[in-house]
Short mmCIF file of C-alpha atoms in Angstrom, two decimals:
data_model
loop_
_atom_site.label_atom_id
_atom_site.label_comp_id
_atom_site.label_asym_id
_atom_site.label_seq_id
_atom_site.Cartn_x
_atom_site.Cartn_y
_atom_site.Cartn_z
CA MET A 1 -0.01 0.03 0.01
CA ILE A 2 1.23 3.47 -0.93
CA SER A 3 1.29 6.64 1.12
CA ILE A 4 1.44 9.67 -1.18
CA ILE A 5 3.38 12.62 0.55
CA VAL A 6 2.85 16.00 -0.89
CA PRO A 7 4.75 19.05 0.60
CA VAL A 8 2.78 22.26 -0.14
CA TYR A 9 3.15 25.95 0.48
CA ASN A 10 0.70 28.52 -0.79
CA GLU A 11 -1.01 26.21 -3.38
CA SER A 12 -4.69 27.11 -2.65
CA LYS A 13 -5.48 27.97 -6.25
CA THR A 14 -4.28 24.70 -7.84
CA ILE A 15 -4.59 22.07 -5.02
CA GLY A 16 -8.04 20.97 -6.04
CA VAL A 17 -7.06 20.23 -9.59
CA PHE A 18 -4.03 18.32 -8.37
CA LEU A 19 -6.18 16.20 -6.03
CA ASP A 20 -8.71 15.48 -8.88
CA HIS A 21 -5.82 14.25 -10.97
CA LEU A 22 -4.57 11.83 -8.26
CA PHE A 23 -7.95 10.26 -7.76
CA SER A 24 -8.65 9.88 -11.56
CA HIS A 25 -5.19 8.41 -12.25
CA SER A 26 -5.00 5.85 -9.48
CA SER A 27 -6.96 3.03 -7.89
CA ASP A 28 -8.67 3.11 -4.49
CA ALA A 29 -7.21 -0.23 -3.54
CA LEU A 30 -3.53 0.67 -3.73
CA ILE A 31 -3.44 4.10 -2.01
CA THR A 32 -3.46 4.07 1.75
CA GLU A 33 -3.46 7.79 2.18
CA ILE A 34 -2.65 11.18 0.58
CA LEU A 35 -0.73 13.16 3.18
CA ILE A 36 -0.71 16.88 2.49
CA VAL A 37 2.02 18.38 4.55
CA ASP A 38 1.57 22.21 4.69
CA GLY A 39 4.50 24.44 5.48
CA LYS A 40 2.34 27.00 7.19
CA SER A 41 0.91 28.50 4.09
CA SER A 42 -0.31 32.08 4.21
CA ASP A 43 -2.93 31.87 1.35
CA GLY A 44 -5.46 29.54 2.84
CA THR A 45 -4.13 26.34 1.43
CA VAL A 46 -5.32 24.20 4.38
CA TYR A 47 -8.77 25.87 4.12
CA ALA A 48 -8.91 25.06 0.39
CA ILE A 49 -8.07 21.41 1.05
CA SER A 50 -10.74 21.15 3.74
CA ASN A 51 -13.28 22.72 1.33
CA TYR A 52 -12.25 20.19 -1.31
CA ILE A 53 -12.89 17.31 1.07
CA GLN A 54 -16.28 18.63 2.01
CA SER A 55 -17.29 19.16 -1.50
CA LYS A 56 -16.40 15.69 -2.58
CA LYS A 57 -17.91 13.80 0.35
CA HIS A 58 -21.02 12.71 -1.51
CA SER A 59 -19.50 12.35 -5.00
CA GLY A 60 -17.99 8.89 -4.65
CA CYS A 61 -14.41 10.38 -4.48
CA CYS A 62 -12.09 8.75 -2.04
CA CYS A 63 -11.43 12.00 -0.30
CA ARG A 64 -11.50 10.29 3.11
CA LYS A 65 -7.92 9.31 2.21
CA ILE A 66 -6.65 12.85 2.35
CA LYS A 67 -4.90 13.84 5.54
CA ILE A 68 -3.66 17.26 6.36
CA SER A 69 -0.64 17.92 8.56
CA GLN A 70 1.53 20.90 9.24
CA SER A 71 5.27 21.33 9.84
CA GLU A 72 7.90 24.06 9.46
CA LYS A 73 8.42 25.24 5.93
CA GLY A 74 11.01 23.32 3.68
CA ARG A 75 10.56 20.37 1.48
CA ALA A 76 13.10 18.20 3.34
CA ILE A 77 11.38 18.98 6.69
CA GLN A 78 7.94 18.57 5.32
CA GLN A 79 8.72 15.35 3.45
CA ASN A 80 10.48 13.79 6.45
CA HIS A 81 7.39 14.80 8.63
CA GLY A 82 5.09 13.08 6.19
CA ALA A 83 7.28 9.98 6.22
CA SER A 84 7.22 9.80 9.98
CA ILE A 85 3.45 9.61 10.16
CA ALA A 86 2.84 7.65 6.93
CA GLU A 87 1.09 4.23 7.33
CA GLY A 88 2.02 2.74 4.00
CA GLU A 89 4.91 0.49 3.27
CA ILE A 90 5.70 2.41 0.11
CA LEU A 91 6.28 6.17 0.23
CA TYR A 92 5.53 8.36 -2.84
CA PHE A 93 6.90 11.83 -2.66
CA LEU A 94 5.14 14.12 -5.16
CA HIS A 95 5.22 17.88 -5.77
CA SER A 96 1.86 19.55 -6.09
CA ASP A 97 2.60 20.86 -9.50
CA SER A 98 3.64 17.51 -10.97
CA TYR A 99 0.93 15.20 -12.43
CA PRO A 100 1.85 11.46 -12.61
CA PRO A 101 0.62 9.21 -15.41
CA LYS A 102 -2.49 7.14 -15.43
CA TYR A 103 -2.13 3.92 -13.30
CA PHE A 104 1.03 5.47 -11.60
CA ASP A 105 0.22 3.50 -8.43
CA GLN A 106 0.20 0.21 -10.42
CA TYR A 107 3.47 1.03 -12.14
CA ILE A 108 5.08 1.70 -8.73
CA LEU A 109 3.80 -1.46 -7.20
CA ALA A 110 4.93 -3.50 -10.25
CA GLU A 111 8.54 -2.27 -9.73
CA ILE A 112 8.40 -2.89 -5.99
CA LYS A 113 7.31 -6.51 -6.72
CA LYS A 114 10.45 -6.90 -8.98
CA GLY A 115 12.66 -6.01 -6.06
CA VAL A 116 13.21 -2.40 -6.85
CA ASN A 117 13.32 -0.24 -3.70
CA ALA A 118 13.15 3.23 -5.16
CA GLY A 119 12.59 5.11 -8.45
CA CYS A 120 10.87 7.78 -10.33
CA PHE A 121 9.08 8.53 -13.78
CA ARG A 122 10.34 10.22 -16.86
CA MET A 123 9.39 13.86 -17.00
CA GLN A 124 7.83 16.25 -19.43
CA PHE A 125 7.15 19.99 -18.93
CA ASP A 126 3.75 21.61 -19.58
CA ASP A 127 5.48 23.84 -22.12
CA THR A 128 6.49 23.18 -25.73
CA HIS A 129 9.70 25.33 -25.73
CA TRP A 130 12.46 23.27 -27.46
CA TRP A 131 14.94 23.65 -24.61
CA LEU A 132 12.51 22.39 -22.02
CA GLN A 133 11.67 19.43 -24.23
CA PHE A 134 15.41 18.77 -24.67
CA ILE A 135 16.28 18.73 -21.00
CA ALA A 136 13.17 16.62 -20.18
CA TRP A 137 14.35 14.07 -22.84
CA PHE A 138 17.35 13.36 -20.63
CA THR A 139 15.21 12.11 -17.72
CA ARG A 140 14.84 8.77 -19.50
CA PHE A 141 18.47 8.00 -18.60
CA ASP A 142 19.15 6.09 -15.38
CA SER A 143 21.73 8.54 -14.01
CA LYS A 144 21.78 10.62 -10.83
CA TYR A 145 22.67 13.63 -13.01
CA CYS A 146 19.30 13.31 -14.80
CA ARG A 147 17.21 13.31 -11.63
CA GLY A 148 15.10 15.90 -9.83
CA GLY A 149 12.20 16.15 -7.47
CA ASP A 150 9.70 17.14 -10.19
CA GLN A 151 10.01 13.49 -11.41
CA SER A 152 8.51 12.35 -8.10
CA LEU A 153 9.99 9.60 -6.02
CA PHE A 154 8.82 6.30 -4.64
CA ILE A 155 10.72 4.44 -2.06
CA THR A 156 10.13 1.62 0.43
CA LYS A 157 9.67 2.88 3.98
CA SER A 158 12.33 0.55 5.17
CA LEU A 159 14.99 1.88 2.70
CA PHE A 160 13.93 5.45 3.51
CA GLU A 161 14.54 4.83 7.12
CA ASP A 162 17.90 2.95 6.40
CA VAL A 163 19.24 6.08 4.61
CA ARG A 164 17.78 8.38 7.25
CA GLY A 165 15.54 10.35 4.92
CA PHE A 166 16.11 13.85 3.54
CA ASP A 167 18.91 15.93 4.95
CA GLU A 168 17.09 18.93 6.53
CA ALA A 169 20.17 21.11 6.21
CA TYR A 170 19.14 21.50 2.56
CA LYS A 171 16.44 24.06 2.03
CA ILE A 172 16.85 23.61 -1.69
CA TYR A 173 18.54 20.67 -3.50
CA GLU A 174 17.21 18.30 -1.02
CA ASP A 175 15.85 15.88 -3.68
CA ASN A 176 19.08 15.77 -5.63
CA GLU A 177 21.09 15.10 -2.51
CA PHE A 178 18.80 12.39 -1.29
CA ILE A 179 18.66 10.70 -4.73
CA SER A 180 22.41 10.74 -4.96
CA ARG A 181 22.65 8.75 -1.78
CA LEU A 182 20.07 6.25 -3.21
CA TYR A 183 22.23 5.68 -6.28
CA LYS A 184 25.09 4.69 -3.99
CA GLU A 185 22.69 2.00 -2.59
CA ASP A 186 22.20 0.76 -6.20
CA ALA A 187 18.52 0.90 -5.56
CA PHE A 188 16.92 3.14 -8.26
CA CYS A 189 14.95 2.74 -11.49
CA VAL A 190 13.28 5.09 -13.95
CA ILE A 191 9.83 3.98 -14.95
CA PRO A 192 9.34 4.60 -18.70
CA LYS A 193 6.11 6.60 -18.26
CA ILE A 194 5.68 10.38 -18.23
CA ILE A 195 4.93 12.62 -15.25
CA LYS A 196 4.00 16.21 -16.42
CA THR A 197 5.36 19.09 -14.40
CA SER A 198 4.78 22.79 -14.38
CA ALA A 199 7.27 25.11 -16.01
CA ARG A 200 5.97 28.06 -14.16
CA LYS A 201 9.33 29.09 -12.71
CA TYR A 202 10.78 29.11 -16.15
CA ARG A 203 7.92 31.30 -17.38
CA GLU A 204 8.31 33.67 -14.40
CA HIS A 205 12.05 34.10 -14.69
CA GLY A 206 12.80 33.42 -18.34
CA ILE A 207 14.00 30.02 -19.53
CA TRP A 208 17.63 30.97 -20.11
CA THR A 209 17.97 32.98 -16.85
CA LEU A 210 16.58 30.27 -14.68
CA GLN A 211 18.66 27.57 -16.43
CA TYR A 212 21.81 29.60 -15.84
CA HIS A 213 21.00 29.81 -12.17
CA PHE A 214 20.14 26.21 -11.87
CA PHE A 215 23.46 25.35 -13.58
CA LEU A 216 25.42 27.45 -11.19
CA ILE A 217 23.69 25.85 -8.25
CA HIS A 218 24.62 22.41 -9.48
CA LEU A 219 28.20 23.54 -10.08
CA LYS A 220 28.49 25.15 -6.62
CA LYS A 221 27.30 21.85 -5.09
CA THR A 222 29.83 19.82 -7.16
CA LEU A 223 32.52 22.20 -5.96
CA GLY A 224 31.62 21.74 -2.35
CA ALA A 225 29.33 24.53 -1.53
CA SER A 226 27.38 24.16 1.80
CA PRO A 227 23.61 23.85 2.00
CA GLU A 228 23.48 27.43 3.39
CA ALA A 229 25.49 28.81 0.48
CA LEU A 230 23.21 27.18 -1.99
CA TYR A 231 20.14 28.59 -0.25
CA ARG A 232 21.60 32.10 -0.12
CA TYR A 233 22.20 31.99 -3.85
CA TYR A 234 18.60 30.70 -4.47
CA LEU A 235 17.16 33.47 -2.32
CA LYS A 236 19.13 36.08 -4.15
CA TYR A 237 18.45 35.09 -7.74
CA ILE A 238 15.48 32.73 -7.88
CA ALA A 239 13.18 33.18 -4.89
CA LYS A 240 11.51 36.44 -5.96
#
């Protein structure tokens, strides 16, 4: 059984569409719960989720599986918190602007049955710009350099606990750091199905500008920059 863990912050406008997608693209039998971990949003995200649950109660939707929890802001913190209260044996970390493929739960379970302990999907942006299509194409390759949190991440709870979860020192880059450790465990696969993710940050900042800053963050990490240094750079150039 799968626990879906979704860290959110100020997603009141889109969370309903996201939840509709999860229910329409999975089966009731395989999903234990959908844990929405809110990082103390200021836009009424928790209220929007509660309204969604109320509106779906009599529609046959499995909204009873939605659970809301709160923690300090930060994806590593929020995802670790979700994992700590999850009831499923399989954890599926998913960003609220990434939309997994039809039958995603069945694809995940099929890999687990093969003995795979962690993995993700290939990715596609919701934008047709040739550069975004180009970099998304590389997500088909089984390399830690082609990974990112927008591809989502499934992992057995036992392995997650063995590797001690996300490093909460990272306020950004937490997914990449965590997945790099998983590759050392030789426990990763890329399911050949597409998860579609939002290119909103690229549209906000400009594709080439944002790609330049992402490249420098990767380079800084490779050269040994601390989590704090990476976050300072992010705050200065991206988090506007």
